[in-house]
Coordinates of C-alpha atoms in Angstrom, one line a residue:
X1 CA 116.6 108.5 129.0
X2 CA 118.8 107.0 126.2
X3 CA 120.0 103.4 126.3
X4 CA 123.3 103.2 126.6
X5 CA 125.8 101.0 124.1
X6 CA 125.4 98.0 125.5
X7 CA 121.8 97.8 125.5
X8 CA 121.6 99.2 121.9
X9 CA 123.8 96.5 120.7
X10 CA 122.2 93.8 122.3
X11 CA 118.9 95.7 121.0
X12 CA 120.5 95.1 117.8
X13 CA 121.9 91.7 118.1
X14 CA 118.1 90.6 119.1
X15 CA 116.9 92.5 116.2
X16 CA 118.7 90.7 113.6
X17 CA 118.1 87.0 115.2
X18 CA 114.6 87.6 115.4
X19 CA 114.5 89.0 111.4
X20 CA 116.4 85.9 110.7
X21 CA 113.9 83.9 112.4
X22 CA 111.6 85.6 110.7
X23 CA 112.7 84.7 107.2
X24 CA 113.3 80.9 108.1
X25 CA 110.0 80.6 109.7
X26 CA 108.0 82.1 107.4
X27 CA 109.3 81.5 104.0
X28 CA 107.0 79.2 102.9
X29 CA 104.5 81.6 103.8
X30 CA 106.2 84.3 101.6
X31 CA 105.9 81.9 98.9
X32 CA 101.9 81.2 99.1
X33 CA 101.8 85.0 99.2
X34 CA 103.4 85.0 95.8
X35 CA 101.3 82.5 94.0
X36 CA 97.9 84.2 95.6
X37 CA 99.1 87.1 94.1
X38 CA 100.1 85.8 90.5
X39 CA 96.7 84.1 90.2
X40 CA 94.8 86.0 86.8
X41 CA 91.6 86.5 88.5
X42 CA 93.7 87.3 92.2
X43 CA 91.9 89.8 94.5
X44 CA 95.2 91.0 96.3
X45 CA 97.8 91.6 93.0
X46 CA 98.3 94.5 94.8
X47 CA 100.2 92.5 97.8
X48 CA 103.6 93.6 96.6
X49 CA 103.5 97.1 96.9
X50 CA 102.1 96.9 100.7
X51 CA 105.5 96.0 102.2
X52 CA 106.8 98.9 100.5
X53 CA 104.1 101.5 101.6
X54 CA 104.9 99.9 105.2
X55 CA 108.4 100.8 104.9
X56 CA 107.1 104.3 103.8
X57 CA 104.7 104.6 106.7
X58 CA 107.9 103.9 109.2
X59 CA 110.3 106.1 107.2
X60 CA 107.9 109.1 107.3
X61 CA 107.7 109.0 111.3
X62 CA 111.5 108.1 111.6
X63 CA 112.4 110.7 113.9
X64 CA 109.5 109.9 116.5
X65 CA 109.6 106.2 116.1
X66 CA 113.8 106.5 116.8
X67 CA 112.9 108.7 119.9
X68 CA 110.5 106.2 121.5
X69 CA 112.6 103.1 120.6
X70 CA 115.5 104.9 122.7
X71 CA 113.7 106.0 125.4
X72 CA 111.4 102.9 125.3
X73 CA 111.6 99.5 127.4
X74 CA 110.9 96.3 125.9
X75 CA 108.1 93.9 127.0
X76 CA 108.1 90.5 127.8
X77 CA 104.2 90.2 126.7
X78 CA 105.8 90.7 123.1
X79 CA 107.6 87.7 123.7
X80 CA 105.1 86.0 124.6
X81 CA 103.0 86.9 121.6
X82 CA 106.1 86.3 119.7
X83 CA 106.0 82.7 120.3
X84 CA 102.2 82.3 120.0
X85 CA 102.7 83.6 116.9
X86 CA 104.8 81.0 115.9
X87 CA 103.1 78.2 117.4
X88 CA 100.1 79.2 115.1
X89 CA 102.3 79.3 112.1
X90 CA 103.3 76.3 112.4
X91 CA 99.9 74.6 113.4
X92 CA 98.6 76.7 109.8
X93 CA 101.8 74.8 108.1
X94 CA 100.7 71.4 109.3
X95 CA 97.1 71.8 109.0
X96 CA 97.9 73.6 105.6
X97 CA 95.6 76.5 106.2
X98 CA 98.0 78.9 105.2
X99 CA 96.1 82.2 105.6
X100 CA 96.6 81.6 109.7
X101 CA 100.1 81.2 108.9
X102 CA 100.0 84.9 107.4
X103 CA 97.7 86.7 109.7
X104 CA 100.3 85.1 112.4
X105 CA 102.9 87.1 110.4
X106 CA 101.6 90.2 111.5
X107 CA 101.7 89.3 114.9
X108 CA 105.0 87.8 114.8
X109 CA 106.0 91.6 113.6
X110 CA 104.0 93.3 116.4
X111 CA 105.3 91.0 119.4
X112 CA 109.1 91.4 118.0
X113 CA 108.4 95.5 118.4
X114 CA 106.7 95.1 121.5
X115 CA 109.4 92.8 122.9
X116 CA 111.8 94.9 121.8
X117 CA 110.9 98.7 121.6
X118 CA 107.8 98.7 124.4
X119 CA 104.1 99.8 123.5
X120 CA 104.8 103.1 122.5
X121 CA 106.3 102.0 119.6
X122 CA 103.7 99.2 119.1
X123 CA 101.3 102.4 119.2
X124 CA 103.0 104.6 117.2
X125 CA 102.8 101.9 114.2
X126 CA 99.4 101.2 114.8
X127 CA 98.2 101.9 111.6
X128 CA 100.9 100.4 109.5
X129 CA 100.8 97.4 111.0
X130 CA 97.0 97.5 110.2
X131 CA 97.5 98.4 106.6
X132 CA 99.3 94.9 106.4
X133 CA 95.9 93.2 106.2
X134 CA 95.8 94.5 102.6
X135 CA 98.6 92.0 101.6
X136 CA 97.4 88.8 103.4
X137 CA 94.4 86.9 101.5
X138 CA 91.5 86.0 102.6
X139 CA 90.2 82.5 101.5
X140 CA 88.0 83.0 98.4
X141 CA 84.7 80.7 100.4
X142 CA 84.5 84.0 103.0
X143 CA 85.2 86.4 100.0
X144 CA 82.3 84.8 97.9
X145 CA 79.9 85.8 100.2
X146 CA 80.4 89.3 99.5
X147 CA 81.3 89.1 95.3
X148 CA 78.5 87.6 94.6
X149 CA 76.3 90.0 95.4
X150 CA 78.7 92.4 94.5
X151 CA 78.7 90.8 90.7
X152 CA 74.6 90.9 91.0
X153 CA 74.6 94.6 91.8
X154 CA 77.4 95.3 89.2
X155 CA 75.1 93.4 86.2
X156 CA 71.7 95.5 87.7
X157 CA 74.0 98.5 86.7
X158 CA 75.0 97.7 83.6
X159 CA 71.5 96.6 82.6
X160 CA 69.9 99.6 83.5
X161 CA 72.5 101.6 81.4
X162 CA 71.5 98.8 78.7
X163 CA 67.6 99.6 79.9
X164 CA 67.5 103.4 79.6
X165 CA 69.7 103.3 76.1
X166 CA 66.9 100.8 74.6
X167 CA 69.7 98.3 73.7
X168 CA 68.0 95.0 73.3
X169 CA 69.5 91.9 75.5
X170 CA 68.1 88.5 77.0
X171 CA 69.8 87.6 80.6
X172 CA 70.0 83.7 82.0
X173 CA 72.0 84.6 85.7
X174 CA 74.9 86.4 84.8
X175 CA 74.9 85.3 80.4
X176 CA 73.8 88.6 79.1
X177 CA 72.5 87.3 75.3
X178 CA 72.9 90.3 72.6
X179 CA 71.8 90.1 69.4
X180 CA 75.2 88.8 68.1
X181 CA 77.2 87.9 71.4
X182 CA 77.1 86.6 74.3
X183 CA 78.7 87.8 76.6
X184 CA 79.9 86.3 81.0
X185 CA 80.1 88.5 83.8
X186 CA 82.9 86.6 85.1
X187 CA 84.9 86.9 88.6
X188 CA 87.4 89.8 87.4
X189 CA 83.6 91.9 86.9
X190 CA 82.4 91.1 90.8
X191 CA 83.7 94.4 91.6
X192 CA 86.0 92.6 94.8
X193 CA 89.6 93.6 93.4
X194 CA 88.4 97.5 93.1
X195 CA 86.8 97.0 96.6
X196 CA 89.6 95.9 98.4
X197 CA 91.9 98.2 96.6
X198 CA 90.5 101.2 97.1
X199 CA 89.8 100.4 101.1
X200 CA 93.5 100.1 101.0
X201 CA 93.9 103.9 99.6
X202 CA 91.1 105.0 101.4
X203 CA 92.5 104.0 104.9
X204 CA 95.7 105.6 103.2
X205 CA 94.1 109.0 103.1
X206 CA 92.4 108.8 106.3
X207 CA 95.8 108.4 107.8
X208 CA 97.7 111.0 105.7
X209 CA 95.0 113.6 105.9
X210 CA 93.2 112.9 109.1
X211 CA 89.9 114.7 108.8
X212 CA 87.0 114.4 110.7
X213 CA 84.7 111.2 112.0
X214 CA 82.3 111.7 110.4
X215 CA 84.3 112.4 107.0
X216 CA 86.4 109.4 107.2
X217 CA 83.0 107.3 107.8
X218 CA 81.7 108.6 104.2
X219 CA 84.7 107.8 102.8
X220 CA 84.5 104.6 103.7
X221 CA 80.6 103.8 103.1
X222 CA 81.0 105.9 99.5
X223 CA 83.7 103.3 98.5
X224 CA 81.5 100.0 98.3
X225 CA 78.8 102.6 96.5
X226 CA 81.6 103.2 94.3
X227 CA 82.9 99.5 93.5
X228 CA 79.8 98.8 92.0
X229 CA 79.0 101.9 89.8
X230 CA 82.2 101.5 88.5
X231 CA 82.4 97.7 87.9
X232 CA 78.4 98.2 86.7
X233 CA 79.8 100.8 84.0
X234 CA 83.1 98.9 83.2
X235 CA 80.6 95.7 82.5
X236 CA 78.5 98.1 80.1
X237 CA 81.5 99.3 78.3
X238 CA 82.0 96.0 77.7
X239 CA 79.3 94.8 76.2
X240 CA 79.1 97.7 74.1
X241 CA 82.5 95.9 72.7
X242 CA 80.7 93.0 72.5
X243 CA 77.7 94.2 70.7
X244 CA 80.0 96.7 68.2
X245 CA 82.9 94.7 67.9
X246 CA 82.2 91.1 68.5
X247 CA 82.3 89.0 71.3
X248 CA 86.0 89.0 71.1
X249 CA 87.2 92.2 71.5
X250 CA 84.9 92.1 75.6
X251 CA 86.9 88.6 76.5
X252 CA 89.4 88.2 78.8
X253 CA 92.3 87.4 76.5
X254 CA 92.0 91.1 74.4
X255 CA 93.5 94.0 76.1
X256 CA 90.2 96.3 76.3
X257 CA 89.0 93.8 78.9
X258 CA 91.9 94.6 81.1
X259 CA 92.2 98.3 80.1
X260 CA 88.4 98.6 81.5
X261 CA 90.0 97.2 84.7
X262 CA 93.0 100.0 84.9
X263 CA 90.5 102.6 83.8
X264 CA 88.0 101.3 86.5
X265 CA 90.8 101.8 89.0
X266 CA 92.2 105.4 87.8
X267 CA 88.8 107.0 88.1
X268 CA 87.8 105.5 91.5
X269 CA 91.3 106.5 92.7
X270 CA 90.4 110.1 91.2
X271 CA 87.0 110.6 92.8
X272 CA 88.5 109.5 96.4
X273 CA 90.9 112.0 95.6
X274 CA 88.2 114.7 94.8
X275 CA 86.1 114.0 97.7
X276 CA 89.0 113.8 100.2
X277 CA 90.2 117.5 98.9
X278 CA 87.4 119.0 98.9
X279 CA 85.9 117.9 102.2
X280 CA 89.8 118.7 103.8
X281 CA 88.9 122.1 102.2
X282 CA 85.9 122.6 103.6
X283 CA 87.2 121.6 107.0
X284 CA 89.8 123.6 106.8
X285 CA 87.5 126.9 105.6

């Protein structure tokens, strides 16, 4: 049953306090955000665009989510998480821990639409709310657990490419020596950037496409697989630079290193692609 005008305007009214709030509270958050994500060797430069895919995810189900927002009834649980939310913020600002200041983001958003619009609504944007994760950073000490090994199984790649082409090198950890370079696997090559970035489009075409289980589970196991194969032949490329070109034309500061980055990226993106078409096609055959 619709709300009538009153309600919708004091829906409204709330609405706008609590997105004021919201912006007060957590500006200095917004601002950590931004300097995680302008860092050289950042692992979430993709943070800006995930607000804006949000917005997408909402505008694509307008029609249901206005439906369930008018027939909905708000909950006072949402207020209550609401100001848990904050309480944690502000316990994150003090203790300057910022990352619990911006997971509490997210659940400042999700108690304002449960305390607003009811748990249908909080349903309905399940996902997007989830998809958030993608923009708030986790610290690099938890992170390093993961790219280190990552970088390991990257280099064991590239080597092997080195191996099995009889190109002659001398390793001491992660120096690769080459007859007239030498070249670092360095943090940008651990593979972590690709991996979190293409979780981020994988959930994407889970949601969009919605195929199977069992589908969706590949997907998601493939794309570690895929990291380091990529970031293993990105590394080789690069000290084929190194090794052709001088040590150079593989740093940072020259544009190939960061071209092997975008080119790591498009053809990841691509096989995703491939493999989500072709097992939709096979689902729908």
């Amino acid at each position: 049953m619709p709300l009538n005008k009153t309600l919708s305007y004091r829906t409204l009214a709330l609405g706008l306090l609590l997105a004021a709030a919201f912006a007060a509270c957590y500006w200095p958050t917004f601002l950590w955000l931004h300097e995680k994500y302008q860092f050289s060797d950042s692992y979430y430069s993709h943070g800006y665009l995930v607000p804006f895919i949000f917005l997408y995810l909402l505008y694509d189900r307008r029609n249901e989510l206005r439906r369930e927002a008018l027939e909905g009834t708000g909950s006072i649980w949402g207020l209550i998480i609401l100001a848990g939310s904050l309480l944690v913020h502000f316990l994150g600002l003090f203790a300057k821990i910022h990352f619990i200041s911006g997971y509490s983001m997210l659940f400042y958003l999700i108690g304002c639409t449960l305390f607003l619009f009811g748990t249908r609504v909080v349903m309905m944007l399940a996902f997007p709310f989830f998809f958030m994760v993608f923009m708030l950073p986790v610290p690099d000490e938890y992170l390093n657990y993961i790219a280190l090994p990552l970088k390991s199984s990257a280099t064991a790649v590239a080597l092997f490419i080195m191996d099995t082409l009889k190109i002659p090198y001398l390793r001491d950890g992660f120096s690769i020596h080459l007859s007239n370079a030498t070249y670092i696997v360095g943090t940008p090559c651990n593979g972590m950037r690709s991996l979190i970035s293409f979780f981020a489009i994988g959930s994407l075409f889970l949601y969009f496409i919605r195929t199977s289980f069992l589908r969706g589970l590949v997907l998601l196991l493939m794309i570690p697989v895929l990291a380091i194969l990529l970031n293993g032949i990105r590394i080789f490329i690069l000290l084929y630079i190194a090794l052709n070109y001088g040590q150079e034309a593989a740093s940072p500061e020259f544009f190939l290193h960061d071209l092997s980055g975008m080119a790591v990226f498009i053809i990841g993106l691509a096989v995703m692609m491939l493999f989500m078409k072709v097992s939709h096609g096979k689902k729908n055959g």
